[in-house]
């Protein structure tokens, strides 16, 4: 789609990139890379995308230094977690990578700044910490969570393995949440427990816990529990259940969310708010976005970008 290279470049900038390097500068006339486009054609003439790159270079210069975005959400991910769930998937598509993707998508749909961080990273300054799926939990993470003053959301299969790949003696999720996973169900296609605007599908953990049930299906099956500032999701994080769970967690923070149209995503950098339209239709930014337009307009075309100036919480 025309405009996507410009969009990707500005999104990288909004996320703090110091350099965007395009692969490749010129399309190769031989070998497999004949099939890879470049900024220039094989005859050294400009390819269509070069105009986008020239435009975005001017825009970046006009915007100037942006500063860092606010620390809102820390999403904890490790490739080790994905390796564990790939070795023992226990169901098609039930990997830590896809769990992280589903949570990330839900958070971005709320207009929040999301930083993907390693389990050993500091959580200082964040309002919300999301652990989509982390089978092996380090002592460093537990210490950081103990000091953390914000809300925590823990996803399924977290704390389910030790460093020797065995089930922990105390059963998962271990020190992450006060309870024990006593039984797990892999739900076959078509089998679901219906909730209020959400459903439990694919994966379900039953917990022995004194924690408060929070998301409960119509048949009494519990999808998530809450103990103080920590929520545990025992179901697979499908988009609808992620939306419901994160909505509850954000209510207990100082974060402001936005009702975004489909395909629209936000990122704050300093006092600038970037809006990116990944959809196939033009869309209007919600009234919660500041009025001061620095780039673009209030209506954003497909693959379009707009920038507004103010400070979001």
GROMACS .gro file of N, CA and C in nm, residues 156-281:
model
  378
  156UNK      N    1  -0.165  -1.716   3.106
  156UNK     CA    2  -0.159  -1.861   3.129
  156UNK      C    3  -0.021  -1.919   3.105
  157UNK      N    4   0.004  -2.032   3.171
  157UNK     CA    5   0.129  -2.110   3.161
  157UNK      C    6   0.247  -2.040   3.227
  158UNK      N    7   0.225  -1.924   3.286
  158UNK     CA    8   0.334  -1.856   3.354
  158UNK      C    9   0.370  -1.929   3.482
  159UNK      N   10   0.499  -1.943   3.507
  159UNK     CA   11   0.545  -2.016   3.625
  159UNK      C   12   0.524  -2.165   3.618
  160UNK      N   13   0.504  -2.219   3.497
  160UNK     CA   14   0.470  -2.361   3.483
  160UNK      C   15   0.590  -2.453   3.467
  161UNK      N   16   0.712  -2.397   3.455
  161UNK     CA   17   0.831  -2.479   3.441
  161UNK      C   18   0.946  -2.420   3.523
  162UNK      N   19   1.034  -2.509   3.569
  162UNK     CA   20   1.157  -2.464   3.631
  162UNK      C   21   1.268  -2.460   3.528
  163UNK      N   22   1.387  -2.421   3.572
  163UNK     CA   23   1.499  -2.414   3.479
  163UNK      C   24   1.540  -2.551   3.426
  164UNK      N   25   1.499  -2.658   3.496
  164UNK     CA   26   1.525  -2.794   3.448
  164UNK      C   27   1.410  -2.849   3.365
  165UNK      N   28   1.314  -2.760   3.331
  165UNK     CA   29   1.200  -2.793   3.246
  165UNK      C   30   1.099  -2.883   3.316
  166UNK      N   31   1.107  -2.896   3.446
  166UNK     CA   32   1.011  -2.977   3.521
  166UNK      C   33   0.901  -2.888   3.578
  167UNK      N   34   0.786  -2.948   3.606
  167UNK     CA   35   0.678  -2.876   3.674
  167UNK      C   36   0.724  -2.844   3.816
  168UNK      N   37   0.712  -2.721   3.861
  168UNK     CA   38   0.759  -2.685   3.995
  168UNK      C   39   0.688  -2.767   4.103
  169UNK      N   40   0.759  -2.793   4.212
  169UNK     CA   41   0.702  -2.872   4.322
  169UNK      C   42   0.574  -2.809   4.376
  170UNK      N   43   0.573  -2.676   4.383
  170UNK     CA   44   0.455  -2.608   4.437
  170UNK      C   45   0.345  -2.584   4.338
  171UNK      N   46   0.362  -2.632   4.215
  171UNK     CA   47   0.268  -2.615   4.104
  171UNK      C   48   0.263  -2.468   4.059
  172UNK      N   49   0.235  -2.448   3.930
  172UNK     CA   50   0.224  -2.311   3.878
  172UNK      C   51   0.097  -2.243   3.932
  173UNK      N   52   0.095  -2.109   3.930
  173UNK     CA   53   0.197  -2.015   3.880
  173UNK      C   54   0.305  -1.979   3.982
  174UNK      N   55   0.316  -2.054   4.090
  174UNK     CA   56   0.423  -2.031   4.186
  174UNK      C   57   0.412  -1.897   4.254
  175UNK      N   58   0.525  -1.828   4.269
  175UNK     CA   59   0.529  -1.702   4.343
  175UNK      C   60   0.464  -1.587   4.268
  176UNK      N   61   0.424  -1.608   4.144
  176UNK     CA   62   0.360  -1.500   4.069
  176UNK      C   63   0.221  -1.468   4.120
  177UNK      N   64   0.152  -1.569   4.175
  177UNK     CA   65   0.012  -1.549   4.214
  177UNK      C   66  -0.024  -1.650   4.322
  178UNK      N   67  -0.104  -1.610   4.421
  178UNK     CA   68  -0.139  -1.701   4.531
  178UNK      C   69  -0.245  -1.805   4.490
  179UNK      N   70  -0.200  -1.912   4.433
  179UNK     CA   71  -0.291  -2.019   4.393
  179UNK      C   72  -0.214  -2.130   4.327
  180UNK      N   73  -0.285  -2.238   4.295
  180UNK     CA   74  -0.224  -2.352   4.227
  180UNK      C   75  -0.311  -2.394   4.110
  181UNK      N   76  -0.248  -2.414   3.995
  181UNK     CA   77  -0.320  -2.469   3.880
  181UNK      C   78  -0.337  -2.618   3.904
  182UNK      N   79  -0.459  -2.658   3.928
  182UNK     CA   80  -0.486  -2.798   3.963
  182UNK      C   81  -0.520  -2.885   3.842
  183UNK      N   82  -0.568  -2.820   3.736
  183UNK     CA   83  -0.610  -2.896   3.618
  183UNK      C   84  -0.611  -2.804   3.497
  184UNK      N   85  -0.578  -2.859   3.380
  184UNK     CA   86  -0.576  -2.782   3.256
  184UNK      C   87  -0.658  -2.855   3.151
  185UNK      N   88  -0.737  -2.778   3.075
  185UNK     CA   89  -0.814  -2.834   2.965
  185UNK      C   90  -0.770  -2.769   2.834
  186UNK      N   91  -0.750  -2.851   2.731
  186UNK     CA   92  -0.737  -2.801   2.595
  186UNK      C   93  -0.875  -2.812   2.531
  187UNK      N   94  -0.935  -2.700   2.498
  187UNK     CA   95  -1.072  -2.699   2.448
  187UNK      C   96  -1.072  -2.715   2.297
  188UNK      N   97  -1.140  -2.818   2.249
  188UNK     CA   98  -1.144  -2.845   2.105
  188UNK      C   99  -1.223  -2.734   2.034
  189UNK      N  100  -1.200  -2.714   1.903
  189UNK     CA  101  -1.272  -2.610   1.829
  189UNK      C  102  -1.423  -2.625   1.843
  190UNK      N  103  -1.490  -2.513   1.867
  190UNK     CA  104  -1.634  -2.512   1.884
  190UNK      C  105  -1.679  -2.522   2.028
  191UNK      N  106  -1.587  -2.559   2.118
  191UNK     CA  107  -1.620  -2.569   2.260
  191UNK      C  108  -1.575  -2.441   2.329
  192UNK      N  109  -1.667  -2.373   2.397
  192UNK     CA  110  -1.633  -2.246   2.461
  192UNK      C  111  -1.722  -2.225   2.583
  193UNK      N  112  -1.672  -2.145   2.675
  193UNK     CA  113  -1.749  -2.099   2.791
  193UNK      C  114  -1.778  -1.951   2.768
  194UNK      N  115  -1.905  -1.917   2.753
  194UNK     CA  116  -1.944  -1.781   2.714
  194UNK      C  117  -1.948  -1.688   2.835
  195UNK      N  118  -1.885  -1.571   2.819
  195UNK     CA  119  -1.892  -1.466   2.919
  195UNK      C  120  -1.967  -1.346   2.865
  196UNK      N  121  -1.957  -1.233   2.933
  196UNK     CA  122  -2.026  -1.111   2.894
  196UNK      C  123  -1.942  -1.038   2.789
  197UNK      N  124  -1.962  -1.071   2.663
  197UNK     CA  125  -1.885  -1.010   2.555
  197UNK      C  126  -1.752  -1.078   2.531
  198UNK      N  127  -1.726  -1.188   2.595
  198UNK     CA  128  -1.602  -1.263   2.577
  198UNK      C  129  -1.631  -1.411   2.592
  199UNK      N  130  -1.535  -1.494   2.557
  199UNK     CA  131  -1.553  -1.638   2.572
  199UNK      C  132  -1.418  -1.704   2.600
  200UNK      N  133  -1.423  -1.813   2.675
  200UNK     CA  134  -1.304  -1.895   2.700
  200UNK      C  135  -1.294  -1.998   2.589
  201UNK      N  136  -1.181  -1.996   2.517
  201UNK     CA  137  -1.159  -2.090   2.407
  201UNK      C  138  -1.017  -2.145   2.414
  202UNK      N  139  -0.996  -2.261   2.359
  202UNK     CA  140  -0.865  -2.324   2.334
  202UNK      C  141  -0.796  -2.376   2.460
  203UNK      N  142  -0.793  -2.297   2.567
  203UNK     CA  143  -0.710  -2.331   2.683
  203UNK      C  144  -0.779  -2.283   2.810
  204UNK      N  145  -0.780  -2.368   2.912
  204UNK     CA  146  -0.844  -2.330   3.039
  204UNK      C  147  -0.771  -2.394   3.155
  205UNK      N  148  -0.729  -2.312   3.249
  205UNK     CA  149  -0.666  -2.358   3.372
  205UNK      C  150  -0.763  -2.344   3.488
  206UNK      N  151  -0.772  -2.447   3.569
  206UNK     CA  152  -0.852  -2.443   3.691
  206UNK      C  153  -0.758  -2.418   3.809
  207UNK      N  154  -0.790  -2.320   3.891
  207UNK     CA  155  -0.704  -2.283   4.003
  207UNK      C  156  -0.765  -2.318   4.137
  208UNK      N  157  -0.680  -2.363   4.228
  208UNK     CA  158  -0.716  -2.370   4.369
  208UNK      C  159  -0.662  -2.242   4.433
  209UNK      N  160  -0.750  -2.153   4.472
  209UNK     CA  161  -0.706  -2.023   4.521
  209UNK      C  162  -0.815  -1.956   4.604
  210UNK      N  163  -0.772  -1.871   4.695
  210UNK     CA  164  -0.865  -1.787   4.771
  210UNK      C  165  -0.881  -1.651   4.706
  211UNK      N  166  -0.816  -1.629   4.592
  211UNK     CA  167  -0.827  -1.501   4.522
  211UNK      C  168  -0.969  -1.481   4.470
  212UNK      N  169  -1.001  -1.357   4.442
  212UNK     CA  170  -1.136  -1.321   4.398
  212UNK      C  171  -1.156  -1.352   4.250
  213UNK      N  172  -1.255  -1.434   4.214
  213UNK     CA  173  -1.286  -1.453   4.072
  213UNK      C  174  -1.332  -1.320   4.011
  214UNK      N  175  -1.283  -1.290   3.892
  214UNK     CA  176  -1.318  -1.160   3.832
  214UNK      C  177  -1.394  -1.176   3.701
  215UNK      N  178  -1.336  -1.244   3.605
  215UNK     CA  179  -1.409  -1.274   3.482
  215UNK      C  180  -1.466  -1.415   3.495
  216UNK      N  181  -1.598  -1.423   3.505
  216UNK     CA  182  -1.666  -1.551   3.527
  216UNK      C  183  -1.769  -1.572   3.416
  217UNK      N  184  -1.762  -1.686   3.348
  217UNK     CA  185  -1.855  -1.717   3.240
  217UNK      C  186  -1.994  -1.745   3.295
  218UNK      N  187  -2.091  -1.748   3.204
  218UNK     CA  188  -2.230  -1.770   3.244
  218UNK      C  189  -2.250  -1.904   3.313
  219UNK      N  190  -2.169  -2.004   3.279
  219UNK     CA  191  -2.183  -2.135   3.341
  219UNK      C  192  -2.103  -2.148   3.470
  220UNK      N  193  -2.043  -2.037   3.517
  220UNK     CA  194  -1.968  -2.038   3.642
  220UNK      C  195  -1.820  -2.065   3.628
  221UNK      N  196  -1.773  -2.089   3.507
  221UNK     CA  197  -1.630  -2.113   3.485
  221UNK      C  198  -1.552  -1.982   3.497
  222UNK      N  199  -1.447  -1.984   3.577
  222UNK     CA  200  -1.368  -1.863   3.600
  222UNK      C  201  -1.255  -1.853   3.498
  223UNK      N  202  -1.244  -1.734   3.438
  223UNK     CA  203  -1.135  -1.708   3.343
  223UNK      C  204  -1.019  -1.635   3.409
  224UNK      N  205  -1.048  -1.547   3.506
  224UNK     CA  206  -0.941  -1.472   3.571
  224UNK      C  207  -0.975  -1.445   3.716
  225UNK      N  208  -0.868  -1.429   3.794
  225UNK     CA  209  -0.880  -1.402   3.937
  225UNK      C  210  -0.798  -1.278   3.971
  226UNK      N  211  -0.834  -1.216   4.084
  226UNK     CA  212  -0.759  -1.099   4.130
  226UNK      C  213  -0.720  -1.117   4.275
  227UNK      N  214  -0.592  -1.086   4.304
  227UNK     CA  215  -0.542  -1.083   4.441
  227UNK      C  216  -0.464  -0.954   4.459
  228UNK      N  217  -0.524  -0.855   4.521
  228UNK     CA  218  -0.459  -0.726   4.537
  228UNK      C  219  -0.439  -0.659   4.402
  229UNK      N  220  -0.316  -0.627   4.369
  229UNK     CA  221  -0.285  -0.558   4.243
  229UNK      C  222  -0.251  -0.655   4.130
  230UNK      N  223  -0.266  -0.785   4.154
  230UNK     CA  224  -0.227  -0.885   4.054
  230UNK      C  225  -0.349  -0.961   4.003
  231UNK      N  226  -0.358  -0.973   3.873
  231UNK     CA  227  -0.463  -1.051   3.809
  231UNK      C  228  -0.400  -1.168   3.734
  232UNK      N  229  -0.465  -1.284   3.743
  232UNK     CA  230  -0.416  -1.403   3.673
  232UNK      C  231  -0.522  -1.450   3.576
  233UNK      N  232  -0.482  -1.465   3.450
  233UNK     CA  233  -0.572  -1.514   3.346
  233UNK      C  234  -0.543  -1.661   3.321
  234UNK      N  235  -0.642  -1.745   3.346
  234UNK     CA  236  -0.625  -1.888   3.327
  234UNK      C  237  -0.675  -1.937   3.193
  235UNK      N  238  -0.724  -1.846   3.109
  235UNK     CA  239  -0.772  -1.880   2.976
  235UNK      C  240  -0.676  -1.827   2.871
  236UNK      N  241  -0.687  -1.879   2.749
  236UNK     CA  242  -0.600  -1.827   2.644
  236UNK      C  243  -0.641  -1.684   2.610
  237UNK      N  244  -0.543  -1.593   2.589
  237UNK     CA  245  -0.574  -1.450   2.572
  237UNK      C  246  -0.626  -1.416   2.432
  238UNK      N  247  -0.748  -1.461   2.402
  238UNK     CA  248  -0.811  -1.421   2.277
  238UNK      C  249  -0.845  -1.272   2.284
  239UNK      N  250  -0.864  -1.206   2.169
  239UNK     CA  251  -0.883  -1.060   2.171
  239UNK      C  252  -0.995  -1.012   2.261
  240UNK      N  253  -1.109  -1.082   2.263
  240UNK     CA  254  -1.220  -1.032   2.344
  240UNK      C  255  -1.194  -1.045   2.494
  241UNK      N  256  -1.130  -1.154   2.534
  241UNK     CA  257  -1.103  -1.171   2.677
  241UNK      C  258  -0.989  -1.079   2.722
  242UNK      N  259  -0.894  -1.053   2.634
  242UNK     CA  260  -0.787  -0.957   2.664
  242UNK      C  261  -0.847  -0.818   2.683
  243UNK      N  262  -0.939  -0.781   2.597
  243UNK     CA  263  -1.003  -0.650   2.607
  243UNK      C  264  -1.075  -0.634   2.741
  244UNK      N  265  -1.146  -0.738   2.782
  244UNK     CA  266  -1.219  -0.731   2.909
  244UNK      C  267  -1.123  -0.724   3.027
  245UNK      N  268  -1.020  -0.806   3.027
  245UNK     CA  269  -0.926  -0.812   3.139
  245UNK      C  270  -0.845  -0.683   3.150
  246UNK      N  271  -0.791  -0.635   3.039
  246UNK     CA  272  -0.712  -0.513   3.043
  246UNK      C  273  -0.797  -0.393   3.081
  247UNK      N  274  -0.923  -0.394   3.038
  247UNK     CA  275  -1.013  -0.286   3.077
  247UNK      C  276  -1.027  -0.275   3.227
  248UNK      N  277  -1.035  -0.390   3.295
  248UNK     CA  278  -1.044  -0.390   3.441
  248UNK      C  279  -0.913  -0.344   3.504
  249UNK      N  280  -0.801  -0.392   3.452
  249UNK     CA  281  -0.671  -0.356   3.509
  249UNK      C  282  -0.642  -0.208   3.495
  250UNK      N  283  -0.675  -0.150   3.380
  250UNK     CA  284  -0.645  -0.009   3.356
  250UNK      C  285  -0.728   0.081   3.447
  251UNK      N  286  -0.847   0.037   3.485
  251UNK     CA  287  -0.929   0.116   3.577
  251UNK      C  288  -0.859   0.140   3.710
  252UNK      N  289  -0.768   0.053   3.747
  252UNK     CA  290  -0.696   0.066   3.874
  252UNK      C  291  -0.562   0.139   3.858
  253UNK      N  292  -0.542   0.204   3.744
  253UNK     CA  293  -0.421   0.282   3.720
  253UNK      C  294  -0.458   0.428   3.696
  254UNK      N  295  -0.358   0.509   3.669
  254UNK     CA  296  -0.380   0.649   3.632
  254UNK      C  297  -0.374   0.670   3.481
  255UNK      N  298  -0.384   0.562   3.406
  255UNK     CA  299  -0.372   0.570   3.261
  255UNK      C  300  -0.504   0.613   3.197
  256UNK      N  301  -0.493   0.689   3.089
  256UNK     CA  302  -0.608   0.727   3.008
  256UNK      C  303  -0.606   0.644   2.880
  257UNK      N  304  -0.719   0.588   2.845
  257UNK     CA  305  -0.729   0.509   2.723
  257UNK      C  306  -0.814   0.584   2.620
  258UNK      N  307  -0.816   0.533   2.499
  258UNK     CA  308  -0.887   0.599   2.389
  258UNK      C  309  -0.969   0.496   2.314
  259UNK      N  310  -1.088   0.538   2.271
  259UNK     CA  311  -1.175   0.452   2.191
  259UNK      C  312  -1.136   0.470   2.045
  260UNK      N  313  -1.045   0.385   1.998
  260UNK     CA  314  -0.987   0.403   1.865
  260UNK      C  315  -1.065   0.326   1.759
  261UNK      N  316  -1.084   0.386   1.642
  261UNK     CA  317  -1.144   0.310   1.531
  261UNK      C  318  -1.051   0.199   1.486
  262UNK      N  319  -1.107   0.102   1.416
  262UNK     CA  320  -1.028  -0.013   1.372
  262UNK      C  321  -0.910   0.031   1.287
  263UNK      N  322  -0.792  -0.021   1.319
  263UNK     CA  323  -0.673   0.010   1.242
  263UNK      C  324  -0.595   0.130   1.288
  264UNK      N  325  -0.651   0.213   1.376
  264UNK     CA  326  -0.580   0.332   1.423
  264UNK      C  327  -0.498   0.298   1.547
  265UNK      N  328  -0.372   0.340   1.548
  265UNK     CA  329  -0.283   0.315   1.661
  265UNK      C  330  -0.214   0.445   1.699
  266UNK      N  331  -0.185   0.459   1.828
  266UNK     CA  332  -0.121   0.580   1.881
  266UNK      C  333   0.014   0.547   1.942
  267UNK      N  334   0.100   0.647   1.945
  267UNK     CA  335   0.225   0.638   2.021
  267UNK      C  336   0.264   0.779   2.063
  268UNK      N  337   0.294   0.796   2.191
  268UNK     CA  338   0.336   0.926   2.241
  268UNK      C  339   0.488   0.929   2.255
  269UNK      N  340   0.548   1.036   2.205
  269UNK     CA  341   0.691   1.060   2.218
  269UNK      C  342   0.710   1.204   2.264
  270UNK      N  343   0.758   1.222   2.386
  270UNK     CA  344   0.765   1.357   2.441
  270UNK      C  345   0.626   1.415   2.451
  271UNK      N  346   0.607   1.537   2.398
  271UNK     CA  347   0.473   1.597   2.400
  271UNK      C  348   0.404   1.585   2.264
  272UNK      N  349   0.449   1.492   2.181
  272UNK     CA  350   0.386   1.465   2.052
  272UNK      C  351   0.311   1.333   2.057
  273UNK      N  352   0.192   1.331   1.998
  273UNK     CA  353   0.113   1.209   1.987
  273UNK      C  354   0.102   1.173   1.839
  274UNK      N  355   0.155   1.058   1.804
  274UNK     CA  356   0.151   1.009   1.666
  274UNK      C  357   0.028   0.919   1.650
  275UNK      N  358  -0.043   0.935   1.538
  275UNK     CA  359  -0.156   0.848   1.505
  275UNK      C  360  -0.128   0.783   1.370
  276UNK      N  361  -0.141   0.651   1.365
  276UNK     CA  362  -0.109   0.573   1.244
  276UNK      C  363  -0.234   0.497   1.201
  277UNK      N  364  -0.271   0.510   1.075
  277UNK     CA  365  -0.386   0.438   1.024
  277UNK      C  366  -0.341   0.316   0.945
  278UNK      N  367  -0.349   0.199   1.008
  278UNK     CA  368  -0.314   0.073   0.943
  278UNK      C  369  -0.434   0.012   0.869
  279UNK      N  370  -0.547   0.078   0.873
  279UNK     CA  371  -0.667   0.024   0.811
  279UNK      C  372  -0.676   0.055   0.663
  280UNK      N  373  -0.780   0.000   0.600
  280UNK     CA  374  -0.803   0.020   0.457
  280UNK      C  375  -0.899   0.135   0.428
  281UNK      N  376  -0.952   0.198   0.533
  281UNK     CA  377  -1.046   0.308   0.518
  281UNK      C  378  -0.995   0.429   0.595
   0.00000   0.00000   0.00000
